[in-house]
Tab-separated table of C-alpha atoms in Angstrom:
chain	number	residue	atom	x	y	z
L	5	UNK	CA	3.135	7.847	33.934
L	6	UNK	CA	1.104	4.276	33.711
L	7	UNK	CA	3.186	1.080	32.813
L	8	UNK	CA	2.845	0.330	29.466
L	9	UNK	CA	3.023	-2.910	28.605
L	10	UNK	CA	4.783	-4.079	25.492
L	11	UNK	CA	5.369	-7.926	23.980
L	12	UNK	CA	8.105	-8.630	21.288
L	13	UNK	CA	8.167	-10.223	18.331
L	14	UNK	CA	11.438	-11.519	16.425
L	15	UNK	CA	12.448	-14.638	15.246
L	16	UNK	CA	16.419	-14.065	16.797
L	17	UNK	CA	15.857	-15.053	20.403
L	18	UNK	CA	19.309	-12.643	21.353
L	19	UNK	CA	17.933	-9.837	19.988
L	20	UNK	CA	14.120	-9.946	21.759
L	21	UNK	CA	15.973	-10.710	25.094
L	22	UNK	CA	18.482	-7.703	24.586
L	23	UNK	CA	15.669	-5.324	23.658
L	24	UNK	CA	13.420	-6.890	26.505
L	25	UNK	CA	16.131	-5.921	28.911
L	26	UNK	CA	16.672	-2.493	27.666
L	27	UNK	CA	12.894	-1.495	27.570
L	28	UNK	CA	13.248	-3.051	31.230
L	29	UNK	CA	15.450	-0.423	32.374
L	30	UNK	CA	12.672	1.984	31.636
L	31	UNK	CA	9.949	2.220	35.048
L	32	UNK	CA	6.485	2.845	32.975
L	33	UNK	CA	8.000	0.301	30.405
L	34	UNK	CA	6.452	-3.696	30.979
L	35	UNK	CA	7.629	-6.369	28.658
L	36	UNK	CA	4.960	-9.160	29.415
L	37	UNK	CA	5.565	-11.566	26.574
L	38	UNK	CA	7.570	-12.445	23.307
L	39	UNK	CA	6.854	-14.281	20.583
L	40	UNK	CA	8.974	-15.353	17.436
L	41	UNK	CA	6.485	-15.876	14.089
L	42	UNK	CA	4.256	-13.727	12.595
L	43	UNK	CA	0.884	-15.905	14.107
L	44	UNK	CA	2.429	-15.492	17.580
L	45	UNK	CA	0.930	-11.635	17.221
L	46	UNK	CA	-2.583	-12.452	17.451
L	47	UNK	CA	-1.979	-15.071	20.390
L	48	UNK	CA	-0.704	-12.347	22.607
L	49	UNK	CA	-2.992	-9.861	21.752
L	50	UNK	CA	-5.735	-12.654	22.308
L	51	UNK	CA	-4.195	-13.857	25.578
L	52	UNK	CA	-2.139	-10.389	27.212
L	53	UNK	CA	-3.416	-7.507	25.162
L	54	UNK	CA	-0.458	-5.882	25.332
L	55	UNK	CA	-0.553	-1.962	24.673
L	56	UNK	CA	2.326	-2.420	22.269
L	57	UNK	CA	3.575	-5.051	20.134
L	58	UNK	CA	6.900	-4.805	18.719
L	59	UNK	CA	7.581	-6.181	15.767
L	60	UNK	CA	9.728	-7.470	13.112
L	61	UNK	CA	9.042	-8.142	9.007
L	62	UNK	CA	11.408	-10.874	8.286
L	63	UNK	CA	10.166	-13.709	10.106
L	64	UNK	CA	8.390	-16.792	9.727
L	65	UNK	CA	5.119	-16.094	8.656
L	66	UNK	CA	3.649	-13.468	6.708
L	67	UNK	CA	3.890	-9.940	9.169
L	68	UNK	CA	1.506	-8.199	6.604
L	69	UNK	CA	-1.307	-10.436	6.894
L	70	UNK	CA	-1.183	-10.214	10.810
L	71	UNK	CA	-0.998	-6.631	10.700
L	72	UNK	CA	-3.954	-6.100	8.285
L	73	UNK	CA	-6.048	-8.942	10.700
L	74	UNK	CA	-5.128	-6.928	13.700
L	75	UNK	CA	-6.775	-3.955	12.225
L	76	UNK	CA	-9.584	-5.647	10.968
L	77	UNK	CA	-10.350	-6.837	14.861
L	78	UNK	CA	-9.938	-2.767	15.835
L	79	UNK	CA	-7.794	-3.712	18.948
L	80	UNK	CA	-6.732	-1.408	21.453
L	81	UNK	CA	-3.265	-2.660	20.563
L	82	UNK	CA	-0.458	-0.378	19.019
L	83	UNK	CA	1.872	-2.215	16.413
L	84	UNK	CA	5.045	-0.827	16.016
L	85	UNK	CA	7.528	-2.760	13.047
L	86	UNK	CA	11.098	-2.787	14.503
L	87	UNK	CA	13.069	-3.794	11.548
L	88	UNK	CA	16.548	-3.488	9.896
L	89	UNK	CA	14.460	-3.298	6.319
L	90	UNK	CA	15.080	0.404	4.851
L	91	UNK	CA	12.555	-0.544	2.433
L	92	UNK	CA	10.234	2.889	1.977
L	93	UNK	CA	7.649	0.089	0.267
L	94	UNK	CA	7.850	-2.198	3.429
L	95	UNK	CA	7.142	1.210	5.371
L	96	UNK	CA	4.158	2.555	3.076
L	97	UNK	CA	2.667	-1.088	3.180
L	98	UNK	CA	3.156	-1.661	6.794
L	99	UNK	CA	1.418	1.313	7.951
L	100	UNK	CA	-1.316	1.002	5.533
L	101	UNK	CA	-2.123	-2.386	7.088
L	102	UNK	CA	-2.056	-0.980	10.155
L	103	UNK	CA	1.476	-0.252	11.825
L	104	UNK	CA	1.384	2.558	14.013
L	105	UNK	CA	5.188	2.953	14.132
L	106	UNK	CA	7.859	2.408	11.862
L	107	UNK	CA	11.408	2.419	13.799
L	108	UNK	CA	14.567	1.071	12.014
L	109	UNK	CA	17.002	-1.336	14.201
L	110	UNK	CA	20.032	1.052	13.843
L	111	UNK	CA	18.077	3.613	16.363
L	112	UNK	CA	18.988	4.261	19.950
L	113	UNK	CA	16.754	2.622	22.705
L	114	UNK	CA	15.672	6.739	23.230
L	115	UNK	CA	13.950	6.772	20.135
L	116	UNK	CA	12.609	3.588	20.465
L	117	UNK	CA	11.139	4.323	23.776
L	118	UNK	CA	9.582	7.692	22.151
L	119	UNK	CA	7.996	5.809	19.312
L	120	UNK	CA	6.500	3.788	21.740
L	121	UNK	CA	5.058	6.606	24.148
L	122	UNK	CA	3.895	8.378	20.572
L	123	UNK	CA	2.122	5.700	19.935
L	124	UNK	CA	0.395	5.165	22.835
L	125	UNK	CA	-0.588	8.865	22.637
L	126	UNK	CA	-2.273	8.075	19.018
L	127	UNK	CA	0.772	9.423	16.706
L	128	UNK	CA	1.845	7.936	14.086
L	129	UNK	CA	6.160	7.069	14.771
L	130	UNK	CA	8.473	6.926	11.573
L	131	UNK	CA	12.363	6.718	12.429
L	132	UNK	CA	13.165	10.617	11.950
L	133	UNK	CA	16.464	10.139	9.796
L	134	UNK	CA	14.058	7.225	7.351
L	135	UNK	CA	10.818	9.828	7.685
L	136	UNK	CA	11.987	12.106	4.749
L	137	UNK	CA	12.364	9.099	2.430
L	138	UNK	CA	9.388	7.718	3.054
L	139	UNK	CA	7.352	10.705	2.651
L	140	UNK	CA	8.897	11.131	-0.083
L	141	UNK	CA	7.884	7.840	-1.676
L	142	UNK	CA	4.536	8.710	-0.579
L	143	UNK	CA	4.055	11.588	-2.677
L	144	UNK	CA	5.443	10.118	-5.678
L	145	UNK	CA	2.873	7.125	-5.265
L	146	UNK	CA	-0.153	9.905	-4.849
L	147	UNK	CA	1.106	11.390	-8.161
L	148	UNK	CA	1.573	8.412	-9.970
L	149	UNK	CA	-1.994	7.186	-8.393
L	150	UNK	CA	-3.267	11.394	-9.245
L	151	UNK	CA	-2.218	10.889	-12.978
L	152	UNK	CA	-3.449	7.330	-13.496
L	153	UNK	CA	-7.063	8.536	-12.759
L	154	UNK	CA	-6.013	11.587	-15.052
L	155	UNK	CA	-5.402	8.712	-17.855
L	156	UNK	CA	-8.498	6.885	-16.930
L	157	UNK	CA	-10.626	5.951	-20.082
L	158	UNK	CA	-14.133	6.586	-20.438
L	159	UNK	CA	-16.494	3.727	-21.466
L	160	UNK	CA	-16.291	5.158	-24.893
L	161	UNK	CA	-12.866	5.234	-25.379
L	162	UNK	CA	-12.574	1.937	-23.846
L	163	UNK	CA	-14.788	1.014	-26.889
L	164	UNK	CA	-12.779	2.597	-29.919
L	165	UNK	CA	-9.787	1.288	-28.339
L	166	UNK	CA	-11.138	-2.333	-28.583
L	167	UNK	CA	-12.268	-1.589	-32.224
L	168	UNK	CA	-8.883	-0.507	-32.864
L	169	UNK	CA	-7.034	-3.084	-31.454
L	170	UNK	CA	-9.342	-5.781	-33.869
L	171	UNK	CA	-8.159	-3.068	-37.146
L	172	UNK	CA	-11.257	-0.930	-37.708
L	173	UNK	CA	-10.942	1.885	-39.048
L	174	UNK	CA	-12.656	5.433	-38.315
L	175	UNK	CA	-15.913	4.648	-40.479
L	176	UNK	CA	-16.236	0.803	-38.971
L	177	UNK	CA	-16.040	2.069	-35.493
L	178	UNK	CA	-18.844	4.841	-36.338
L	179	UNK	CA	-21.009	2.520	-37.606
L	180	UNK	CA	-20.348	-0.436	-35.202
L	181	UNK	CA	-20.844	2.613	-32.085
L	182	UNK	CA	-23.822	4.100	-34.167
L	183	UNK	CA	-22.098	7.467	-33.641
L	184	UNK	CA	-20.888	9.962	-36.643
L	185	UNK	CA	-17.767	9.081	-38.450
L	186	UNK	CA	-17.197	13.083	-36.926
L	187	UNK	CA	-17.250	12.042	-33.504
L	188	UNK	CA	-14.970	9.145	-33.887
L	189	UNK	CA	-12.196	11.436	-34.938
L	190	UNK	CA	-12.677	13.389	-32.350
L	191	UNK	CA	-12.332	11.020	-29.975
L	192	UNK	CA	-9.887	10.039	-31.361
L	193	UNK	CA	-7.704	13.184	-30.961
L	194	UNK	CA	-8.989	13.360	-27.374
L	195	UNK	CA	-7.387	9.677	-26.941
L	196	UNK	CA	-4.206	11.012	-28.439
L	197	UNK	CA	-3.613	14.037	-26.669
L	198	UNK	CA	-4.642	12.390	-23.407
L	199	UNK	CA	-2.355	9.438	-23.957
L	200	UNK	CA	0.474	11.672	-25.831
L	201	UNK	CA	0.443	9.539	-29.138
L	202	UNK	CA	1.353	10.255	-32.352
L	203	UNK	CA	-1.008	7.618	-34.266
L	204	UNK	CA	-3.453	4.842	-33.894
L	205	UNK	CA	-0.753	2.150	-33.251
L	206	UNK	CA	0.481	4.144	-30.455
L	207	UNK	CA	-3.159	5.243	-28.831
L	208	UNK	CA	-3.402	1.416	-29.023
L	209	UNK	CA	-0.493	0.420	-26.781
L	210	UNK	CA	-0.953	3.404	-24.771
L	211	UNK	CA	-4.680	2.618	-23.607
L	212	UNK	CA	-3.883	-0.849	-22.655
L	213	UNK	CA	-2.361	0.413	-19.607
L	214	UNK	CA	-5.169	1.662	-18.244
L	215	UNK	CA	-7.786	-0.575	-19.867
L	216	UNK	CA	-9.430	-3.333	-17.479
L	217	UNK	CA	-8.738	-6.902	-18.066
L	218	UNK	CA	-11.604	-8.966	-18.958
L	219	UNK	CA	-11.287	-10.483	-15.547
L	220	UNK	CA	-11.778	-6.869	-13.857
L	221	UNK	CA	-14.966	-6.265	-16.623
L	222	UNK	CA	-16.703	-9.614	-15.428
L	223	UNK	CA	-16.030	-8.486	-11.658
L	224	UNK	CA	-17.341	-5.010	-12.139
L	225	UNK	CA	-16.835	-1.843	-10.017
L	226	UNK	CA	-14.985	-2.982	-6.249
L	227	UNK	CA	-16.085	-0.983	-2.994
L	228	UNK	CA	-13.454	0.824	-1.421
């Protein structure tokens, strides 16, 4: 197996020296550099290109940042977040900007050593006993994000609703839409099944949850 090398960064200087000597006492295992702020990831990457970084979140600087500029720069690279944070949100966001491991610092060296070599073999790493939990989050975010687009207004809708929230009533909003009084009511019925209201007041205070902010209107549609 090829020595992998692998730099550490924590702002407690006992901890990155323990951890450097028990990755040490592993042969295809290199520690070639340590670091103790969040900015100190880019200038090993820039000066050792390590194939690992290790990582913690609570340190000086802001870890997220540097983990969403590292992917930006598509480095060859692996960042793995070595924290004591049981956070399932610091997990989520930390391998959406890029982690490649998440490993908590209650593990055994063992499994800290396997993240690493699953890493370097292009897995994704999540400590196993945190893994269920943070799936778990993740599915509840995909279904909250599933039904928000459910709840998404049309243009139309977004229309009545602003007509509503200024008190016009059905026969205004026809005539200030240039649609049938007819239509109006049955959008309206469509806005209060979809947003499960009883009444106007409540389609009202429903809808401006998922109706853009003028700020959002004036910036229009966002790429991916």
């Amino acid at each position: 197996m090829s020595t992998r090398t692998i730099a550490i960064v924590d702002d407690h200087p006992l901890l990155a020296e323990g951890l450097a000597a028990v990755l040490g006492r592993y042969a295809h295992l290199s520690v070639i550099a340590t670091g103790s702020k969040a900015d100190d990831i880019l200038e090993i990457i820039d000066e050792h290109a390590p194939d690992i970084v290790l990582l913690d979140l609570n340190m000086p600087g802001d870890a997220f940042a540097v983990l969403n500029e590292v992917r930006v720069r598509v480095v060859p690279t692996k960042l793995i977040v070595f924290t004591a944070s049981t956070s399932t949100d610091h997990a989520i966001n930390a391998l959406a900007a890029g982690a490649s491991g998440f490993v908590l610092k209650g593990s055994q060296a063992g499994e800290l050593v396997e993240a690493i070599d699953a890493v370097t073999r292009g897995e994704v790493f999540i400590t196993p006993s945190f893994a269920a939990k943070v799936i778990g989050a993740l599915q509840t975010k995909e279904a909250e994000k599933r039904a928000a687009e459910r709840l998404k207004l049309s243009v139309r809708e977004e229309q009545i609703v602003r007509l509503l929230l200024v008190g016009k009533q059905n026969r205004e909003i026809a005539k200030a839409l240039d649609l049938s009084e007819k239509t109006i009511k049955s959008y309206m019925s469509n806005l209060m099944a979809k947003l499960n209201a009883r009444n106007r007041l409540e389609v009202v205070i429903a809808a401006q949850k998922f109706m853009p902010t003028d700020q959002e209107r004036r910036r229009g549609p966002q790429m991916p």
